[in-house]
Amino acid sequence: MGLDRRGFITFLVGGAAGTLFTPVPWKLLDDVSIWSQNWPWIPKLKYGAKGVTPTTCKLCPAGCGLDINTVGKRPVTAEGNFSHPLSQGGICPLGAAAVQLLYSPARVKGPLKNNGGKFESISWDEAKKILAEKLSTQKGSGNVALISGDENGTANEVLAAFLAALGSSDYYFMPSDATAYATAWNKIMGGQGQIGFDLENSDYVLMLGADLLSSWGTVVRNQKAFGQKKGQYIYVGPVQTGSASVADKWVPVLPGKESVFALGLAYYILKAGKTCSAKGFAEFKEYVLTNYTPSKVQALTGVPANDIKKIAAELIAARRPVVVSGSDFGQGSGSLDMVAGIFLNLLLGRLNQPGGLVALPSVQAVDKAPDLNQLRQNSLINFISDVQKGAKRPDVLFIYEANPLYALPQGAQVASVLDKIPFKVSFSTFLDETAAKADLVLPTPHFLERLDDAYTPFGAGAVTYSVSTPVIKPVFDAKPTPDFILELAGALGVDLGISSFEDVLSAKAEKLGADWEELQGGQAYVGDKKVFQSALALPTQILSGGLKMPSSEYPIYLAPVARPYIGNTKLATPPFGVVTIRENELKGKDFYVHLNKATAKKLGLKQDKKVKLVSAAGQCKALVNITETVMNDVVAAPLGFGHTAWDDFSKGKGDNVFNVLTVTQEKPTGLYVWNNSQVKVVKA
Ligand code: SF4
């Protein structure tokens, strides 16, 4: 069974609700349930009352609302919740496999202690004792760090407050466009609030790399906005992604050069007399007009100057345009990409306007927690680099819902650096690559088994808040991580000023003016507040970065492509997802990379030939697929393959493209960038 691009965009699971008693009404359910009931490890369905529990999906940061169909109080299928303000009844293939993932063979079934490379089961009390002993020597020393893969959950406030109480500010989110925007907007430009995009009210959406309709930000909500579009959608990027395929126009631009294209547009918009009030505008304008001239931008991006001029004119003519910049695969951007996109919005007068770029307020419920938006500005790659150099020496590393050993660039180096940290604790639902190497694995429940939340998922055009309510008791011996951290804090005599995680969430609801009971019943809060700006500044000093010439040693650009049905940075392909992988994506144990005919001819490659992608960081093996959906001198490679842990459905299939991505440092911000990686493609 294949699920094509259009299938993904329109993929909705049919509704089934009510309180009838079964025999199981399979006819009312769908393929997902049939698949899920056929896996041998899934318990046989018992007779019982049929019901529906609404909840919020936490399998990725998009924060979709789901309705979980239950039979005898056991979840059987997930479908979109039509009353959720973001996803409005939509669901992606990963979300549709949520129930199946409850019983995944890769789940961690209870606390584990690594004993010389072999895991042994321990109790939660033993785990707490081990950690309390380790951490009692840490209080105030700051030698504890944490990596979080939960982009928008309030659990971060509890964990960050705990870390702060131990004297550490080493709290890092997994890199994403949310962290890149926090760095560009809040740290470099002096902006306040969290950036979002009011797609629903825009009449011209320019996607600079951000693959809005396949994998980026609030992806299902983006698809809904596209479904009711009021004008044009233009996609700029190296690969004809899902967004490019359905957009009004696809403008092929080399990976990482979308910012140059943006500044090429800015050139024409400035020439048309547009201006903005941000500090440093005169200097910024001068630099753009002198250095991002049409001929230079054409040479760097390959886009004819006249085409750029035409799009600039369309942006000026649109009533409510918005520019969304981002990495083609959701991470690895430097500040230049984001600043260039934000600058276009400012020039067009689109900040905090209907259909424009919006700055949204944050709300925190844990007084002792640092500001999460500030924590998003901490660079995980800079931290890893500091550990490598010995500038930071954490003794204990907590990893919450994240898989850095799989989903960071230069994987081999990341692994050797994390090896230097003496004690690692993974709070993970699944035995992923990072959990497999941890000293302690303390399973956090699947989101259908725990109380959790999602505050304004990155990309949303308004403040939203919704809650994940437990649909079923934990199937295995898992404990919600914030609850365990509160127990651990108690054992250490650390007062976080919190009595329970539920109290934290209800306090957050109260601060927002939302009804806690209604949130638990599946209703979502939507707010209309925006943050107005008083200190915006334009950083001219970063502009030289876009003019850098490509490496000639590695002549082909690598364009990683995120495919949610293959997996994401947190999750491997669920067993159900395996059947959605297409023939030109995986053959046996080999995955495909994609080049166009001209590039393949230049490199002497033919369809189905084995190749190696070799970069300064590493290499991976693949088969060649020749397709005109990739621009010249680019190799597109899907992310999500090449797992070494998880289960037999995902392990050993294809190679991990993250290992080949190469970081370079952006001057003068010092940030690491890897959405412009280059490789050699050689015959294997
Ligand atoms: S897009 Fe993300 S949040 Fe939405 S259903 Fe899919 S996995 Fe869940």
XYZ file of C-alpha atoms and ligand atoms in Angstrom:
692
model
C 0.000 0.000 0.000
C 1.491 3.330 -0.952
C 0.585 6.732 0.304
C 1.472 9.415 -2.152
C 2.035 13.109 -1.560
C -1.534 14.072 -2.256
C -2.606 11.161 -0.113
C -0.608 12.619 2.734
C -2.116 16.053 2.341
C -5.660 14.841 2.325
C -5.197 11.892 4.660
C -8.058 11.909 7.089
C -9.369 8.978 9.017
C -13.135 8.628 8.907
C -15.164 9.518 11.980
C -16.620 6.996 14.378
C -18.204 8.030 17.631
C -20.852 6.875 20.056
C -21.355 4.556 22.957
C -22.676 1.427 21.267
C -21.733 -1.921 22.646
C -19.722 -4.016 20.294
C -19.221 -6.774 18.579
C -16.458 -4.673 17.145
C -17.832 -2.361 14.470
C -14.863 -2.828 12.172
C -16.850 -1.487 9.280
C -17.006 1.839 11.079
C -13.306 1.883 11.630
C -10.634 1.946 8.983
C -7.523 0.271 7.652
C -5.436 1.508 10.540
C -7.361 -0.534 13.033
C -7.253 -3.588 10.818
C -3.504 -3.269 10.572
C -3.088 -2.535 14.232
C -5.137 -5.532 15.320
C -3.080 -7.870 13.185
C 0.274 -7.331 14.848
C 1.010 -10.275 17.127
C 2.121 -8.157 20.113
C -1.127 -6.197 20.267
C -3.587 -7.629 22.767
C -6.783 -9.112 21.338
C -9.700 -6.722 21.419
C -12.285 -7.402 24.119
C -15.989 -6.640 23.943
C -16.923 -3.344 25.569
C -18.454 0.072 25.266
C -17.334 2.171 22.372
C -16.215 5.718 23.138
C -14.070 8.636 22.044
C -11.473 10.525 24.096
C -10.048 13.743 22.655
C -6.390 14.468 23.264
C -3.361 16.307 21.831
C -0.776 14.438 19.795
C 2.785 14.653 21.116
C 4.507 12.549 18.448
C 5.883 15.718 16.867
C 5.726 19.400 17.819
C 2.769 20.217 15.514
C 0.268 19.764 18.373
C -2.659 18.291 16.420
C -5.911 17.475 18.167
C -6.841 13.793 18.013
C -9.934 11.806 18.838
C -8.993 8.406 20.184
C -11.629 5.767 19.548
C -11.862 3.298 22.387
C -13.537 -0.059 22.822
C -13.895 -1.221 26.422
C -11.732 1.795 27.413
C -8.888 0.496 25.235
C -7.738 2.795 22.425
C -8.209 1.238 18.995
C -7.725 4.046 16.478
C -6.716 7.686 16.265
C -8.454 10.192 14.036
C -8.432 13.957 13.636
C -10.434 16.084 16.065
C -12.529 18.507 14.029
C -12.880 21.011 16.859
C -9.129 21.512 17.296
C -8.206 25.028 16.111
C -4.896 24.002 14.517
C -5.455 20.626 12.871
C -9.260 20.913 12.366
C -9.849 17.202 11.865
C -6.583 16.517 10.041
C -4.050 13.901 11.049
C -0.780 12.657 9.538
C 0.243 9.017 9.027
C 2.410 9.128 12.174
C -0.499 10.390 14.275
C -2.732 7.737 12.718
C -0.288 5.110 14.015
C -0.416 6.545 17.574
C -2.414 3.640 19.001
C -0.186 1.067 17.364
C 2.874 2.758 18.880
C 1.435 2.057 22.346
C 2.333 -1.583 21.794
C 5.468 -1.068 19.712
C 8.121 -3.732 20.239
C 10.586 -0.856 20.698
C 8.922 0.418 23.895
C 10.952 0.505 27.083
C 9.001 -1.718 29.465
C 10.393 -0.463 32.767
C 13.409 1.322 34.304
C 16.716 -0.097 33.065
C 20.248 0.138 34.353
C 23.166 -0.369 32.031
C 25.505 -2.908 33.564
C 28.636 -3.071 31.420
C 26.701 -2.885 28.135
C 23.789 -5.099 29.255
C 20.564 -3.647 30.547
C 19.068 -4.977 33.773
C 15.642 -4.114 35.104
C 15.465 -2.032 38.251
C 12.614 -0.487 40.227
C 11.696 3.195 40.137
C 12.831 3.485 43.774
C 16.242 2.079 42.885
C 16.464 4.486 39.942
C 15.618 7.394 42.227
C 18.224 6.270 44.778
C 20.960 5.955 42.149
C 20.189 9.406 40.749
C 19.800 11.061 44.150
C 23.265 9.752 45.107
C 24.780 10.991 41.834
C 23.130 14.394 42.062
C 23.624 15.038 45.791
C 27.252 15.814 44.980
C 26.143 18.073 42.103
C 24.019 20.588 44.009
C 25.275 24.028 43.075
C 28.145 22.685 40.963
C 26.260 23.057 37.699
C 27.755 19.899 36.212
C 24.405 18.632 35.000
C 22.994 19.222 31.530
C 19.744 18.370 29.787
C 18.680 17.886 26.166
C 14.966 18.170 25.476
C 13.168 16.975 22.374
C 9.830 18.396 23.556
C 9.540 21.724 21.772
C 6.424 23.133 23.388
C 5.482 21.147 26.514
C 5.294 22.606 30.018
C 7.273 19.577 31.209
C 10.261 21.690 30.142
C 9.463 24.209 32.868
C 9.622 21.511 35.554
C 12.858 20.057 34.171
C 14.471 23.484 33.690
C 13.484 24.560 37.224
C 15.090 21.356 38.555
C 18.277 21.979 36.589
C 18.384 25.595 37.784
C 18.002 24.387 41.384
C 21.080 22.202 40.795
C 22.970 25.313 39.661
C 22.939 24.539 35.939
C 21.798 26.598 32.975
C 22.894 23.898 30.503
C 19.408 23.257 29.154
C 19.243 22.590 25.426
C 16.464 21.906 22.994
C 17.106 19.686 20.003
C 17.872 22.025 17.092
C 14.890 23.046 15.000
C 13.589 26.074 13.184
C 11.910 27.041 16.482
C 15.346 27.320 18.112
C 16.817 29.034 15.021
C 14.044 31.658 15.081
C 14.464 32.181 18.840
C 18.151 32.851 18.225
C 17.645 35.131 15.217
C 14.578 37.005 16.424
C 15.085 37.203 20.190
C 18.844 37.087 20.598
C 20.202 38.739 17.463
C 17.403 41.141 16.466
C 16.203 42.068 19.974
C 12.665 40.865 19.182
C 10.239 39.738 21.852
C 7.795 36.851 21.853
C 7.627 33.698 19.750
C 7.464 34.061 15.974
C 4.450 32.659 14.103
C 2.761 32.999 10.703
C -0.876 33.857 10.108
C -1.217 31.681 6.988
C -5.004 31.561 7.239
C -5.341 35.260 6.439
C -2.521 35.658 3.957
C -3.063 36.118 0.231
C 0.550 35.414 -0.791
C 2.667 32.833 1.070
C 6.328 32.738 0.115
C 8.003 29.612 1.503
C 11.764 30.114 1.627
C 12.931 26.566 2.252
C 10.215 25.915 4.850
C 8.366 22.840 3.528
C 5.081 23.981 5.084
C 2.856 21.349 3.526
C 4.982 18.234 4.079
C 6.945 18.502 7.268
C 7.372 22.019 8.618
C 6.011 23.454 11.890
C 2.277 23.011 12.387
C 2.173 20.846 9.267
C -1.435 19.619 9.415
C -2.678 23.125 10.226
C -0.572 24.482 7.343
C -2.296 22.011 5.019
C -5.688 23.178 6.287
C -4.731 26.818 5.599
C -3.544 25.813 2.136
C -6.852 24.008 1.532
C -8.658 27.334 2.034
C -5.992 29.479 0.409
C -6.799 33.046 -0.464
C -4.021 33.581 -2.983
C -0.723 32.191 -4.188
C 1.758 29.844 -2.508
C 5.332 29.990 -3.842
C 7.978 27.461 -2.816
C 11.693 28.239 -2.982
C 14.083 25.344 -2.396
C 16.229 22.687 -4.067
C 13.709 19.824 -4.185
C 10.175 19.590 -5.487
C 8.848 18.677 -2.056
C 5.205 18.190 -1.168
C 4.906 21.965 -0.821
C 6.601 22.623 -4.171
C 4.381 20.061 -5.934
C 1.133 21.774 -5.037
C 2.385 25.375 -4.895
C 1.544 27.872 -7.636
C 5.249 28.108 -8.399
C 8.413 26.186 -7.507
C 11.630 28.223 -7.691
C 14.632 25.861 -7.495
C 17.395 27.363 -5.310
C 20.440 25.570 -3.889
C 20.227 24.374 -0.256
C 21.087 27.167 2.171
C 20.899 29.812 -0.554
C 17.270 30.699 0.135
C 18.543 33.605 2.269
C 20.486 34.960 -0.731
C 17.328 34.711 -2.805
C 15.450 36.587 -0.024
C 18.017 39.371 -0.013
C 17.795 39.486 -3.812
C 14.057 40.131 -3.365
C 14.856 42.727 -0.676
C 17.046 44.535 -3.224
C 14.038 45.174 -5.500
C 11.685 45.937 -2.607
C 14.164 48.487 -1.227
C 14.529 49.989 -4.691
C 10.745 50.360 -4.730
C 11.101 52.621 -1.691
C 9.951 50.270 1.070
C 11.421 50.888 4.480
C 11.143 49.806 8.112
C 11.768 51.362 11.510
C 14.178 48.753 12.936
C 17.450 50.096 14.304
C 20.355 49.797 11.863
C 18.067 49.905 8.809
C 20.192 52.440 6.859
C 23.367 50.337 7.174
C 21.522 47.081 6.432
C 19.881 48.614 3.364
C 23.189 49.945 2.081
C 24.817 46.514 2.419
C 21.968 44.758 0.612
C 21.900 47.282 -2.234
C 25.666 47.081 -2.676
C 26.238 43.347 -2.250
C 23.027 41.522 -3.122
C 22.748 42.987 -6.602
C 20.654 41.119 -9.205
C 23.702 39.772 -11.026
C 25.361 38.496 -7.839
C 22.169 36.905 -6.564
C 21.586 35.279 -9.945
C 25.137 33.869 -9.890
C 24.773 32.518 -6.340
C 21.262 31.089 -6.602
C 20.939 30.223 -10.277
C 17.602 32.093 -10.439
C 17.341 34.596 -13.320
C 17.242 38.186 -12.033
C 13.985 38.831 -13.885
C 12.251 35.985 -12.041
C 13.382 37.451 -8.719
C 12.171 40.879 -9.788
C 8.761 39.427 -10.701
C 8.302 37.751 -7.316
C 9.382 40.985 -5.571
C 6.708 42.847 -7.545
C 4.094 40.212 -6.585
C 5.011 40.584 -2.905
C 4.623 44.357 -3.134
C 1.302 44.030 -4.953
C -0.198 41.452 -2.561
C -2.522 42.813 0.120
C -1.466 40.410 2.843
C 1.793 38.668 1.932
C 3.850 36.654 4.394
C 7.356 35.233 4.048
C 8.160 32.017 5.911
C 11.843 31.170 5.958
C 13.166 27.927 7.338
C 15.347 24.944 6.686
C 14.122 22.466 4.043
C 14.283 19.743 6.714
C 13.434 21.798 9.803
C 16.895 22.239 11.322
C 20.423 23.418 10.532
C 19.665 27.029 9.591
C 21.868 29.867 10.702
C 20.589 33.256 11.743
C 21.008 34.673 8.213
C 18.159 32.524 6.809
C 15.759 33.720 9.490
C 16.885 37.357 9.534
C 16.531 37.589 5.733
C 12.952 36.255 5.868
C 12.015 38.465 8.829
C 13.515 41.481 7.048
C 11.243 40.925 4.039
C 8.212 40.809 6.340
C 9.334 44.026 8.056
C 9.906 45.787 4.721
C 6.440 44.758 3.572
C 4.937 46.064 6.839
C 3.689 42.621 7.825
C 4.661 42.406 11.515
C 1.651 41.675 13.748
C -0.727 42.293 10.862
C -3.526 39.932 9.744
C -2.023 37.387 7.400
C 1.522 38.343 8.400
C 4.410 37.507 10.695
C 3.266 37.556 14.314
C 5.070 37.732 17.664
C 3.187 35.713 20.276
C 3.461 35.932 24.060
C 4.698 33.116 26.270
C 3.091 32.070 29.507
C 5.009 30.230 32.202
C 3.504 28.402 35.115
C 6.625 27.439 37.091
C 8.013 30.515 38.813
C 11.417 28.966 39.440
C 11.918 27.972 35.783
C 14.020 30.108 33.459
C 12.257 31.661 30.464
C 11.807 28.859 27.893
C 12.224 31.252 24.981
C 15.618 32.128 26.358
C 16.526 28.467 26.749
C 15.644 27.958 23.076
C 18.501 30.343 22.261
C 21.039 27.939 23.839
C 22.800 26.111 21.015
C 23.089 22.359 21.541
C 25.798 22.092 18.899
C 27.830 24.810 20.652
C 27.412 22.842 23.898
C 28.637 19.642 22.230
C 31.554 21.555 20.813
C 32.335 22.946 24.302
C 32.274 19.434 25.769
C 34.600 18.270 22.998
C 37.037 21.086 23.767
C 36.785 20.494 27.517
C 35.254 23.930 28.102
C 32.249 22.188 29.662
C 32.481 19.000 31.696
C 29.033 17.781 32.688
C 29.032 14.724 34.918
C 25.387 13.913 34.313
C 23.340 14.383 31.144
C 19.551 14.038 31.105
C 17.938 13.395 27.738
C 14.189 13.940 27.630
C 12.177 12.695 24.628
C 15.137 13.268 22.324
C 17.445 11.122 20.252
C 20.626 13.164 19.757
C 22.685 10.094 18.831
C 20.509 9.703 15.745
C 19.276 13.168 14.801
C 22.247 15.533 14.997
C 24.733 16.321 12.226
C 28.167 14.675 12.242
C 26.774 11.701 14.176
C 30.149 10.011 14.691
C 31.578 13.090 16.406
C 28.443 13.595 18.496
C 28.716 9.981 19.713
C 32.359 10.385 20.692
C 31.618 13.627 22.565
C 28.639 12.212 24.459
C 30.868 9.273 25.432
C 32.916 11.737 27.465
C 29.964 12.437 29.755
C 30.225 9.882 32.576
C 26.511 9.371 33.357
C 23.622 9.660 30.931
C 19.949 9.232 31.740
C 17.423 8.778 28.957
C 13.761 9.569 29.609
C 12.357 7.910 26.527
C 9.253 5.961 25.582
C 11.198 3.885 23.065
C 14.582 2.199 23.075
C 16.114 4.571 20.554
C 19.815 4.993 19.713
C 20.422 7.373 22.640
C 18.530 5.266 25.185
C 20.471 2.190 24.038
C 23.722 3.891 25.105
C 22.435 5.482 28.325
C 23.408 4.445 31.849
C 19.824 4.650 33.022
C 16.690 4.434 30.890
C 13.618 5.723 32.705
C 10.619 5.228 30.424
C 8.267 8.116 29.987
C 4.758 6.951 29.064
C 3.390 7.143 25.519
C 1.357 10.350 25.159
C -1.897 8.369 25.262
C -0.922 7.257 28.770
C 0.061 10.599 30.305
C -0.999 14.116 31.084
C 0.888 16.569 28.870
C 0.325 19.721 26.875
C 1.314 21.774 23.836
C 1.613 25.554 24.119
C 1.535 27.438 20.800
C 3.340 24.954 18.521
C 6.018 26.702 16.489
C 4.667 28.302 13.335
C 1.107 28.787 14.644
C -0.401 32.194 13.865
C -2.049 32.633 17.276
C -1.568 31.508 20.869
C -3.072 28.066 21.340
C -3.070 25.738 24.295
C -4.289 22.162 24.429
C -3.793 19.222 26.707
C -3.029 15.538 26.259
C -5.254 13.586 28.596
C -4.446 9.990 29.509
C -6.628 7.639 27.478
C -5.285 4.427 29.023
C -3.165 3.489 32.041
C 0.497 2.853 31.109
C 0.722 -0.457 29.303
C 4.243 -0.912 30.722
C 6.030 0.267 33.893
C 6.512 3.870 32.728
C 6.279 7.043 34.816
C 5.674 10.609 33.607
C 9.064 12.327 33.666
C 7.897 15.554 35.403
C 6.377 13.428 38.220
C 9.616 11.478 38.604
C 11.652 14.709 38.630
C 9.418 16.097 41.391
C 10.009 12.888 43.423
C 13.745 13.185 42.782
C 13.745 16.845 43.821
C 11.957 15.796 47.031
C 14.609 13.127 47.691
C 17.321 15.762 47.252
C 15.542 18.282 49.465
C 15.105 20.663 46.529
C 11.937 22.752 46.643
C 10.672 23.648 43.170
C 7.515 25.249 44.546
C 5.390 22.660 42.714
C 3.099 20.072 44.237
C 2.252 18.104 41.081
C 2.546 18.356 37.292
C -1.230 18.497 37.037
C -1.205 21.587 39.279
C 1.391 23.173 36.981
C -0.814 22.631 33.930
C -3.966 23.894 35.622
C -1.990 26.965 36.792
C -0.962 27.559 33.203
C -4.585 27.305 32.089
C -5.554 29.820 34.766
C -2.836 32.262 33.685
C -4.157 32.057 30.145
C -7.745 32.485 31.256
C -8.620 29.010 29.962
C -10.941 26.547 31.673
C -8.941 23.572 32.975
C -11.928 21.211 32.904
C -12.700 22.137 29.304
C -9.063 21.687 28.301
C -9.087 18.210 29.820
C -12.276 17.515 27.910
C -10.453 18.157 24.625
C -11.215 21.817 24.002
C -8.317 24.027 22.990
C -7.671 27.605 24.066
C -7.017 30.236 21.388
C -5.781 33.726 22.295
C -5.447 36.836 20.182
C -2.611 38.613 22.030
C 0.474 39.735 20.118
C 3.729 41.169 21.402
C 4.534 44.627 20.111
C 8.178 45.468 19.580
C 10.265 48.367 20.825
C 13.882 47.292 20.323
C 14.168 45.627 16.919
C 17.591 45.920 15.288
C 18.984 44.665 11.981
C 22.347 42.862 12.190
C 24.299 43.987 9.098
C 27.349 42.053 10.332
C 25.786 38.694 9.430
C 25.110 39.602 5.797
C 28.528 38.669 4.441
C 27.809 34.988 5.198
C 25.439 34.641 2.252
C 28.115 35.655 -0.236
C 30.398 32.699 0.566
C 31.344 30.590 -2.471
C 30.592 26.843 -2.388
C 33.266 24.217 -1.694
C 34.830 22.771 -4.824
C 36.139 19.697 -3.000
C 32.559 18.555 -2.321
C 30.773 19.762 -5.455
C 27.246 18.439 -4.881
C 24.790 20.019 -2.450
C 23.044 17.646 -0.089
C 19.331 18.343 0.391
C 17.975 16.193 3.230
C 14.231 15.697 2.960
C 12.021 15.130 5.992
C 9.364 12.477 5.424
C 7.031 12.178 8.431
C 5.784 8.750 7.338
C 9.369 7.444 7.509
C 9.883 8.934 10.957
C 11.091 12.139 12.551
C 13.951 13.260 14.770
C 12.294 11.526 17.744
C 10.619 8.489 16.219
C 11.564 5.722 13.818
C 9.085 4.391 11.284
C 6.241 2.799 13.193
C 5.454 -0.732 11.952
C 2.352 0.650 10.219
C 4.449 3.324 8.516
C 6.642 0.725 6.806
C 3.861 -0.064 4.331
C 3.692 3.593 3.226
C 7.318 3.690 2.066
C 7.514 3.751 -1.710
C 9.507 1.539 -4.099
C 11.809 4.410 -5.046
C 12.601 5.133 -1.402
C 13.729 1.737 -0.123
C 14.750 -1.508 -1.816
C 15.649 -4.314 0.581
C 18.080 -2.731 3.004
C 19.150 0.091 0.689
C 17.545 3.486 0.549
C 17.486 5.760 -2.463
C 18.970 9.196 -2.994
C 17.589 11.335 -5.794
C 19.357 13.263 -8.550
C 18.168 14.725 -11.798
C 19.248 13.435 -15.199
C 21.787 16.216 -15.818
C 23.531 15.702 -12.466
C 23.496 11.913 -12.860
C 25.026 12.248 -16.348
C 27.714 14.612 -15.070
C 28.619 12.097 -12.350
C 28.334 9.059 -14.662
C 25.504 7.522 -12.623
C 22.586 5.380 -13.732
C 19.261 4.434 -12.161
C 19.587 1.895 -9.281
C 23.404 2.155 -9.184
C 25.000 1.962 -5.739
C 26.710 5.172 -4.608
C 28.361 6.656 -1.580
C 27.703 10.200 -0.380
C 30.979 11.364 1.099
C 31.323 14.577 3.116
C 33.916 16.005 5.454
C 31.875 14.493 8.313
C 31.143 10.969 7.146
C 29.566 8.887 4.441
C 26.505 6.821 3.646
C 25.544 4.275 0.991
C 22.475 4.438 -1.224
C 20.906 3.570 -4.571
C 20.374 6.195 -7.254
C 16.929 7.318 -8.340
C 16.842 9.683 -11.294
C 14.068 12.234 -11.091
C 13.429 15.735 -12.341
C 12.073 16.726 -8.926
C 15.593 17.729 -7.825
C 17.503 20.704 -9.201
C 20.945 20.536 -10.843
C 24.000 19.763 -8.689
C 21.871 18.595 -5.769
C 21.364 15.155 -4.269
C 18.172 14.805 -2.248
C 18.244 12.237 0.543
C 15.369 11.256 2.831
C 15.882 11.456 6.576
C 14.501 8.778 8.865
C 16.375 5.692 7.669
C 19.474 3.997 9.042
C 18.386 3.270 12.581
C 20.650 1.049 14.642
C 18.189 0.670 17.531
C 14.330 0.518 17.684
C 12.679 -2.571 16.254
C 13.086 -4.941 13.310
C 10.804 -2.749 11.200
C 13.189 0.172 11.172
C 16.586 -1.207 12.211
C 19.173 -1.653 9.473
C 17.063 -0.132 6.709
C 18.928 2.433 4.638
C 21.503 4.808 6.032
C 21.331 7.808 8.344
C 21.835 11.028 6.370
C 22.388 13.042 9.578
C 25.826 11.385 9.773
C 26.864 13.028 6.497
C 25.630 16.545 7.316
C 28.537 18.854 7.971
C 28.474 21.823 10.319
C 30.144 25.099 9.487
C 30.286 28.122 11.711
C 28.357 31.255 10.869
C 30.330 34.422 11.279
C 30.091 36.450 13.418
C 27.313 34.759 15.427
C 29.402 31.621 16.055
C 26.298 29.517 15.393
C 26.631 26.185 13.646
C 24.872 25.707 10.311
C 24.330 22.452 8.371
C 21.494 23.064 5.927
C 24.077 23.861 3.255
C 26.149 20.651 3.470
C 28.090 19.532 0.417
C 29.194 16.058 -0.619
C 30.912 14.017 -3.295
C 28.750 11.365 -4.899
C 30.938 8.405 -5.888
C 30.207 4.922 -7.187
C 30.146 2.369 -4.356
S 1.655 16.160 12.468
Fe 2.651 15.624 14.405
S 1.187 16.243 15.988
Fe 0.055 16.127 14.026
S -0.788 14.054 13.969
Fe 1.184 14.025 12.904
S 2.662 13.393 14.471
Fe 0.823 14.073 15.546
